[in-house]
Short mmCIF file of C-alpha atoms in Angstrom, two decimals:
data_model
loop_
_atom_site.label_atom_id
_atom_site.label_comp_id
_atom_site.label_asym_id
_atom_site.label_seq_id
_atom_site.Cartn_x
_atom_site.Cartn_y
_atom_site.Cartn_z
CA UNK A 1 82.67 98.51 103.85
CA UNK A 2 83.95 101.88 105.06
CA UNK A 3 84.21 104.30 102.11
CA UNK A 4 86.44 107.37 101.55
CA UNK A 5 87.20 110.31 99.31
CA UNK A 6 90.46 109.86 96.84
CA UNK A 7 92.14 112.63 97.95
CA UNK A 8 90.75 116.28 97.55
CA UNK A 9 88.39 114.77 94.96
CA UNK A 10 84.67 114.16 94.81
CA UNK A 11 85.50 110.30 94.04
CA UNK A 12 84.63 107.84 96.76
CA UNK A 13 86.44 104.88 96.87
CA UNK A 14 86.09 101.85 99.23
CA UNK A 15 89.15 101.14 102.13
CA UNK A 16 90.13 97.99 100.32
CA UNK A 17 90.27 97.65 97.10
CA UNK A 18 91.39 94.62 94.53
CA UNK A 19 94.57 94.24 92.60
CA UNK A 20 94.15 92.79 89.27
CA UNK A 21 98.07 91.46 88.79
CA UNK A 22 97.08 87.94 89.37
CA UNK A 23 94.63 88.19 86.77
CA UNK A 24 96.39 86.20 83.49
CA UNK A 25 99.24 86.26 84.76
CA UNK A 26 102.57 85.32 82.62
CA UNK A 27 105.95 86.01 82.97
CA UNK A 28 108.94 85.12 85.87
CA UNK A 29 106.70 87.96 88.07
CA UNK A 30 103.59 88.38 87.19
CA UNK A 31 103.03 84.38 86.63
CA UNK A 32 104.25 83.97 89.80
CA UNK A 33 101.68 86.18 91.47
CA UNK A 34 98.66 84.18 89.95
CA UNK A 35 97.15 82.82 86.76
CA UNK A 36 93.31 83.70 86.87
CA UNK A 37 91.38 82.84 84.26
CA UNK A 38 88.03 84.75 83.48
CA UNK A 39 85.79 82.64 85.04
CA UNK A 40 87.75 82.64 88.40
CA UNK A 41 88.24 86.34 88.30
CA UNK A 42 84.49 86.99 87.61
CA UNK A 43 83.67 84.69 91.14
CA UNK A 44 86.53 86.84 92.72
CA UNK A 45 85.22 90.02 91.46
CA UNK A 46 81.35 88.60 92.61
CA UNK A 47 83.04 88.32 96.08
CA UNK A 48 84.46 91.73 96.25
CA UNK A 49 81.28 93.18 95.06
CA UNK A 50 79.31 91.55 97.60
CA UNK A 51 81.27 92.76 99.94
CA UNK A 52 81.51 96.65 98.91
CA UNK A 53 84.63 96.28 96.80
CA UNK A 54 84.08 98.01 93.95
CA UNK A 55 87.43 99.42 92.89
CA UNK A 56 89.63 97.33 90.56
CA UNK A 57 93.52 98.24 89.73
CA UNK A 58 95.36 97.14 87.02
CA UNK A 59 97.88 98.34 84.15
CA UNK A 60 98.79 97.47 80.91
CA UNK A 61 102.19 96.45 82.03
CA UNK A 62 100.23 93.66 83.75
CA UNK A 63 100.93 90.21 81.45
CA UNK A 64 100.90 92.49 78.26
CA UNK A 65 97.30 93.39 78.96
CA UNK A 66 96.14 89.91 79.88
CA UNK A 67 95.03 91.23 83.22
CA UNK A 68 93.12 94.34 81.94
CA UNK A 69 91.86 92.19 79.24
CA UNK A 70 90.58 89.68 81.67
CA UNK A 71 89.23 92.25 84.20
CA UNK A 72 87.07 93.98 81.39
CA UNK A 73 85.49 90.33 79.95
CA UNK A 74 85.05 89.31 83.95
CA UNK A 75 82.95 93.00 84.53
CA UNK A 76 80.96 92.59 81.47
CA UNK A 77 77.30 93.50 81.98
CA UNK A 78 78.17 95.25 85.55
CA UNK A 79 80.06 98.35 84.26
CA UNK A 80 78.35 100.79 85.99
CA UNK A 81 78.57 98.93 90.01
CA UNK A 82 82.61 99.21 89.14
CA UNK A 83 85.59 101.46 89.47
CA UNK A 84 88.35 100.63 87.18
CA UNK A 85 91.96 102.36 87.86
CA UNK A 86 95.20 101.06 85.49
CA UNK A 87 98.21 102.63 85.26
CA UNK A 88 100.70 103.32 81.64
CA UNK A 89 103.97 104.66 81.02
CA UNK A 90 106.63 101.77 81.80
CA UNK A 91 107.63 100.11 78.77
CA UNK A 92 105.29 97.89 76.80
CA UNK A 93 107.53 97.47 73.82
CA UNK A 94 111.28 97.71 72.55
CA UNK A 95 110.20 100.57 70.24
CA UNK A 96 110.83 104.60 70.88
CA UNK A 97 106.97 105.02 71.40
CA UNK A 98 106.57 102.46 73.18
CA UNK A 99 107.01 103.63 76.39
CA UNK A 100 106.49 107.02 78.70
CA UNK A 101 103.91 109.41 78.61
CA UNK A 102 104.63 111.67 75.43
CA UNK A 103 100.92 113.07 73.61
CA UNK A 104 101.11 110.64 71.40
CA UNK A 105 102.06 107.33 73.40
CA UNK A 106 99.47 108.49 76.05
CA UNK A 107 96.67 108.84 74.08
CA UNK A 108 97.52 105.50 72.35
CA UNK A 109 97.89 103.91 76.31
CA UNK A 110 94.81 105.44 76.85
CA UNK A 111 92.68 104.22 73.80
CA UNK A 112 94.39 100.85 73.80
CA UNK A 113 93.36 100.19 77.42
CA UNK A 114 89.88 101.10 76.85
CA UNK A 115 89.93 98.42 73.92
CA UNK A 116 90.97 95.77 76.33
CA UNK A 117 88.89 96.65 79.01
CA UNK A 118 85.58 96.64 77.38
CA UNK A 119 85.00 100.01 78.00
CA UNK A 120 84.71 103.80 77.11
CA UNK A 121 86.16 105.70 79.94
CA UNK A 122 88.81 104.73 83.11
CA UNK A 123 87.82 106.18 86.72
CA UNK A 124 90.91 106.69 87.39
CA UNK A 125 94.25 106.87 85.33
CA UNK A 126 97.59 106.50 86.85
CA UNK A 127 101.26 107.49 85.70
CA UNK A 128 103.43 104.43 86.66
CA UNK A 129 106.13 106.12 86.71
CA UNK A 130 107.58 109.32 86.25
CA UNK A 131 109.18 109.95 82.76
CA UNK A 132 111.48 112.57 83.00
CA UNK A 133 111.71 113.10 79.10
CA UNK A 134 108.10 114.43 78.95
CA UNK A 135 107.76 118.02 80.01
CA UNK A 136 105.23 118.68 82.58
CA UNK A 137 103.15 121.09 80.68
CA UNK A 138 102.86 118.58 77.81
CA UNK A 139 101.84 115.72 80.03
CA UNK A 140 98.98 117.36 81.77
CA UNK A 141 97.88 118.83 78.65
CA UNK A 142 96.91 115.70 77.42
CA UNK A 143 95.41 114.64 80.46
CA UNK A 144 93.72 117.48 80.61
CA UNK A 145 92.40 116.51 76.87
CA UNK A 146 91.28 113.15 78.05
CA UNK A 147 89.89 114.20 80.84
CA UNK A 148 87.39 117.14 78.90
CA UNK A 149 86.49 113.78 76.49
CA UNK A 150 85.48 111.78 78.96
CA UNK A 151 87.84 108.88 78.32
CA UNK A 152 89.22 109.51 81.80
CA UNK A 153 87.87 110.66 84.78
CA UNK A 154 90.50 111.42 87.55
CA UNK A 155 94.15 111.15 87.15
CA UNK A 156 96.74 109.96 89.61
CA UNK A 157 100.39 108.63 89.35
CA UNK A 158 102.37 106.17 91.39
CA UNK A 159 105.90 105.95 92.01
CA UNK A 160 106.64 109.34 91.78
CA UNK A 161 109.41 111.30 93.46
CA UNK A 162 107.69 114.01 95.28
CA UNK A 163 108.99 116.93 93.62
CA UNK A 164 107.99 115.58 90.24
CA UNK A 165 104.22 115.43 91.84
CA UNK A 166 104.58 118.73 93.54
CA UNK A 167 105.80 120.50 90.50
CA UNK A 168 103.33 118.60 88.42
CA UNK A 169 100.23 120.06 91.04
CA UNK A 170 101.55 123.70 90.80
CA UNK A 171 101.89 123.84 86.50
CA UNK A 172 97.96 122.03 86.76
CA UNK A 173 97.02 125.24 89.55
CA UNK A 174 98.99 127.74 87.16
CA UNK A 175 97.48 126.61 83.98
CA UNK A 176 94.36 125.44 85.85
CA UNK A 177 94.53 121.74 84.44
CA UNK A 178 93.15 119.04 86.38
CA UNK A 179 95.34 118.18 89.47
CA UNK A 180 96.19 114.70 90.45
CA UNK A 181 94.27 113.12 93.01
CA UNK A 182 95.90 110.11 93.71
CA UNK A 183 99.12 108.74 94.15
CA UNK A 184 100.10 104.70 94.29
CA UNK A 185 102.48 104.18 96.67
CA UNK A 186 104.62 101.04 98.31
CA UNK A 187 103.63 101.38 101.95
CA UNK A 188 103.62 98.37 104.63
CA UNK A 189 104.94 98.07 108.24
CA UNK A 190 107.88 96.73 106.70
CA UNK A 191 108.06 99.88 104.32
CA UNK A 192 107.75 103.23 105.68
CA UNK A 193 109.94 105.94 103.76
CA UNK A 194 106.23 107.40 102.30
CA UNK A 195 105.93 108.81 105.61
CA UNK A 196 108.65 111.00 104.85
CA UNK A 197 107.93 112.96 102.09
CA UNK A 198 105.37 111.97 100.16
CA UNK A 199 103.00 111.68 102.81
CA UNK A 200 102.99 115.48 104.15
CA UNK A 201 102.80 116.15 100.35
CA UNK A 202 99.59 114.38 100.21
CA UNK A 203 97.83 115.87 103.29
CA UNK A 204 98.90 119.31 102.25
CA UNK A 205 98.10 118.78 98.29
CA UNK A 206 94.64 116.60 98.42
CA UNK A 207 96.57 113.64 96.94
CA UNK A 208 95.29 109.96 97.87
CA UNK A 209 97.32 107.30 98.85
CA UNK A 210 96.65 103.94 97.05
CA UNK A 211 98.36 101.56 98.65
CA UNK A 212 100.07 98.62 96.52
CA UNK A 213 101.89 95.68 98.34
CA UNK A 214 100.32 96.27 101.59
CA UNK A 215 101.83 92.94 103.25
CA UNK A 216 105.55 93.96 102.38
CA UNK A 217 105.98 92.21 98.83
CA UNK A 218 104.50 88.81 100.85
CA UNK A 219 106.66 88.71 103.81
CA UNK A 220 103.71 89.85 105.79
CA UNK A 221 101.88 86.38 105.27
CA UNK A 222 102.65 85.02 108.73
CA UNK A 223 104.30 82.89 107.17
CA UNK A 224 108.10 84.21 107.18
CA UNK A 225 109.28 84.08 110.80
CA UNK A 226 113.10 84.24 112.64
CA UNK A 227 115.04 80.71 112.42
CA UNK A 228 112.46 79.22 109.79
CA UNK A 229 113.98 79.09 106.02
CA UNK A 230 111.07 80.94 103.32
CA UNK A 231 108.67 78.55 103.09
CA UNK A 232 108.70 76.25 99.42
CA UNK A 233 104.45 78.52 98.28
CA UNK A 234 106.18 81.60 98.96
CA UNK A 235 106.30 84.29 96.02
CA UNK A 236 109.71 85.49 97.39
CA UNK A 237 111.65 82.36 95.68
CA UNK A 238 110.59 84.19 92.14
CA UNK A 239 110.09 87.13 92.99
CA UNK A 240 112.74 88.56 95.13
CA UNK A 241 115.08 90.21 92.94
CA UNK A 242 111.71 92.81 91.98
CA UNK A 243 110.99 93.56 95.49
CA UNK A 244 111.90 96.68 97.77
CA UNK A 245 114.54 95.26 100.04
CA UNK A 246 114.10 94.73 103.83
CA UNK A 247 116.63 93.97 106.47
CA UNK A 248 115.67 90.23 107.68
CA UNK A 249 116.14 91.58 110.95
CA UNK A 250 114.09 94.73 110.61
CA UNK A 251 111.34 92.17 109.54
CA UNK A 252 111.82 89.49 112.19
CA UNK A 253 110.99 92.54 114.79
CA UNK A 254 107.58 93.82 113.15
CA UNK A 255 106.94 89.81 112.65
CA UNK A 256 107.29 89.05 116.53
CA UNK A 257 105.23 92.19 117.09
CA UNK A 258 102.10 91.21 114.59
CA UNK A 259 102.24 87.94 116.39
CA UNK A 260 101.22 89.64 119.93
CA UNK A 261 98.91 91.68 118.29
CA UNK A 262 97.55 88.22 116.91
CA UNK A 263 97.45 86.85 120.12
CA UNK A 264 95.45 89.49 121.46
CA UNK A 265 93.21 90.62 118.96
CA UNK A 266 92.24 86.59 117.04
CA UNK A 267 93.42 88.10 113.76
CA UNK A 268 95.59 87.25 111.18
CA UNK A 269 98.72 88.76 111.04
CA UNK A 270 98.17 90.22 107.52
CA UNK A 271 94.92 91.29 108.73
CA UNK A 272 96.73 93.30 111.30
CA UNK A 273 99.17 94.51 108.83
CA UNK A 274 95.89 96.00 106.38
CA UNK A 275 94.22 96.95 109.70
CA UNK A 276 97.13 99.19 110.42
CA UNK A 277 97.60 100.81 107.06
CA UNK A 278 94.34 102.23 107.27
CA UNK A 279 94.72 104.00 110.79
CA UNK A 280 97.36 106.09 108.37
CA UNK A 281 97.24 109.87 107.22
CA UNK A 282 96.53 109.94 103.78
CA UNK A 283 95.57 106.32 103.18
CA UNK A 284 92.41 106.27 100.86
CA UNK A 285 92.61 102.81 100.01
CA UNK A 286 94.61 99.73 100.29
CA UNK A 287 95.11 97.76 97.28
CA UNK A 288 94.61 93.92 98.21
CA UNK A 289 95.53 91.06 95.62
CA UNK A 290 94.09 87.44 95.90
CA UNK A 291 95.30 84.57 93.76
CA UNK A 292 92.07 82.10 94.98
CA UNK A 293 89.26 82.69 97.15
CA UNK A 294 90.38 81.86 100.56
CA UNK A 295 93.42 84.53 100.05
CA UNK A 296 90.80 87.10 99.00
CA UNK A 297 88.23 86.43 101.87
CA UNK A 298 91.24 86.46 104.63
CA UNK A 299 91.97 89.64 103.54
CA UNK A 300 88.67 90.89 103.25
CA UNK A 301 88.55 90.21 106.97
CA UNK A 302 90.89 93.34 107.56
CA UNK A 303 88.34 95.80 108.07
CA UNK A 304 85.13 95.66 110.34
CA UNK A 305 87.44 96.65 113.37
CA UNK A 306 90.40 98.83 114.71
CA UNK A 307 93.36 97.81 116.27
CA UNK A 308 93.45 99.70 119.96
CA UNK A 309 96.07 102.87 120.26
CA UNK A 310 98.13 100.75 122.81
CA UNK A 311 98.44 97.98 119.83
CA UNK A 312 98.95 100.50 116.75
CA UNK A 313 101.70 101.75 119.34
CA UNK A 314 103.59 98.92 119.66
CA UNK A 315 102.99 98.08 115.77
CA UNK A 316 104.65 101.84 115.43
CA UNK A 317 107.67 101.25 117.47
CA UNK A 318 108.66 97.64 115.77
CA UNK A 319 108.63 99.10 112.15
CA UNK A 320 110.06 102.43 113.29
CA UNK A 321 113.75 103.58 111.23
CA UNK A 322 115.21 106.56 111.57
CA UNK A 323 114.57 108.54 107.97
CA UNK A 324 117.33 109.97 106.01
CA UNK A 325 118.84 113.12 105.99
CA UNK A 326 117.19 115.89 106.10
CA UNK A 327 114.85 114.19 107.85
CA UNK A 328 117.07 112.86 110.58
CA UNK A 329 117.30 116.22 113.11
CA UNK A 330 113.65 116.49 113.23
CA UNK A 331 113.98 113.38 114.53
CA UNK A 332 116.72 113.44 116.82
CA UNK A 333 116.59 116.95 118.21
CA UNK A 334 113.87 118.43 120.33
CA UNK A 335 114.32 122.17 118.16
CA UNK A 336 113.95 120.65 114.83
CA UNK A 337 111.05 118.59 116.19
CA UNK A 338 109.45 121.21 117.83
CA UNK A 339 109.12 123.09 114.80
CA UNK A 340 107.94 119.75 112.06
CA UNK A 341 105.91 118.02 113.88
CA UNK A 342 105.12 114.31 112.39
CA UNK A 343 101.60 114.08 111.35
CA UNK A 344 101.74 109.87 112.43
#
């Protein structure tokens, strides 16, 4: 397993690393993602150790805190050979605290996800989303607090719009709180508007991409092709209506193109998919999910090898789309381009 630093920080994480969402799952999405109980997480965990995974990502949005409950009885007695990251601030309740990242809600977060977990500090601690009621200076206050108590030891956030996380860095420089190192992000071949924005941002900032939903909310499987309905296993028939939406056609094109790539290389086409996210600027890790061990160990087979630049090429121009404005005339005229240069 090939091993990287998070961002501009001293953490080192491994390329892959395992979603937790499947892990008691309830609920129209989460149930439909997977339903491990402790004892099958603890054999999936045993895998991912064994094979140099050692970061685990979850959130207490996940099943109510079945999953992070589940993760901290299935890591019990192997603490220390772990990395856990989960994620607060979407709503866990109907009531006015029960959601965001005031002081007070996310030091309760905080303290209520090292109950579940089993533990007494998070590796890493991730915004889910930004919550534009909190000032900035408040927010990374706290962390800041948490951070100093050892409760927490590196903060990130996912989701975020990038001039929430840009102002957020330059208050934590001014006021010299810690900075975040991270940032969870939807990326996939079927899914590139991080490249836009948020990517640069990262490179030039020492922010981390985590990947979530490397394999395009499932329609990466190989198993969604042109002419052929979804098939009846597929996620998509309960899941749909959460997922970041993609243009069938747009996705038939990267399909036909993972399938050469298949041909040539004798991988799987999500293994191509994975493969490809990591050849990315930015990309610390890629956050794989498994809801039974043949899933897991597929995708475990993503790394070991490198797609060729002829391959990652033709992988490029398939998922290419033309950005939106004010992105477009770097794009589509040689001055603007000459002076922005893309960094993929």
């Amino acid at each position: 397993m090939e091993y990287r630093q998070l961002g501009a920080s001293g953490l080192r994480v491994p390329v892959l690393s395992f979603g937790t969402g499947t892990f008691g799952g309830s609920g129209p999405l989460f149930g439909a993602w997977g339903n491990s109980d402790v004892d099958e997480a603890r054999r999936l965990i045993d895998i991912c150790v064994d094979a140099g995974v050692n970061l685990f990502d979850t959130a207490d949005v996940y099943s109510d805190g079945a999953s992070e409950q589940v993760l901290g009885q299935a890591i019990k007695g192997r603490r220390n050979q772990v990395l856990i990251s989960t994620k607060t601030g979407l709503p866990t309740g109907d009531g006015p605290g029960d959601w965001g990242v005031s002081r007070g809600r996310l030091i309760r977060a905080v303290e209520d996800a090292l109950r579940r977990l089993g533990t007494d500090h998070i590796d890493l601690l991730q915004l889910h989303a930004f919550d534009a009621s909190t000032p900035a200076e408040e927010l990374l206050a706290t962390l800041d607090t948490l951070v100093t108590s050892g409760k927490v030891r590196y903060t990130g956030v996912s989701n975020y719009p990038d001039w929430a996380l840009m102002k957020a860095q330059g208050i934590a420089e001014r006021d010299a709180r810690p900075r975040f190192v991270a940032h969870q992000v939807y990326y996939s071949l079927v899914g590139r508007a991080y490249e836009a924005d948020l990517m640069p941002l990262g490179a030039d900032q020492g922010v981390g991409a985590l990947v979530w939903s490397p394999l395009g909310w499932g329609r990466l499987t190989g198993n969604i092709r042109r002419d052929a309905p979804i098939p009846e296993g597929s996620r998509l028939h309960q899941t749909a209506a959460f997922a970041p939406r993609v243009e069938d056609e747009h996705l038939y094109r990267v399909v036909d193109a993972l399938d050469i790539v298949a041909a040539e290389t004798g991988k799987t086409v999500p293994q191509i998919a994975i493969n490809w996210l990591l050849q990315r600027p930015t990309v610390s890790s890629v956050i794989i999910g498994a809801r039974n061990e043949e899933q897991l160990r597929q995708n475990l087979g993503a790394v070991g090898w490198s797609l060729t630049p002829d391959q990652i090429a033709a992988l490029d121009a398939a998922s290419d789309v033309l950005p939106p404005y004010p992105h477009t005339p770097y794009r589509q005229q040689e001055g603007f381009a000459r002076l922005n240069p893309p960094l993929v």
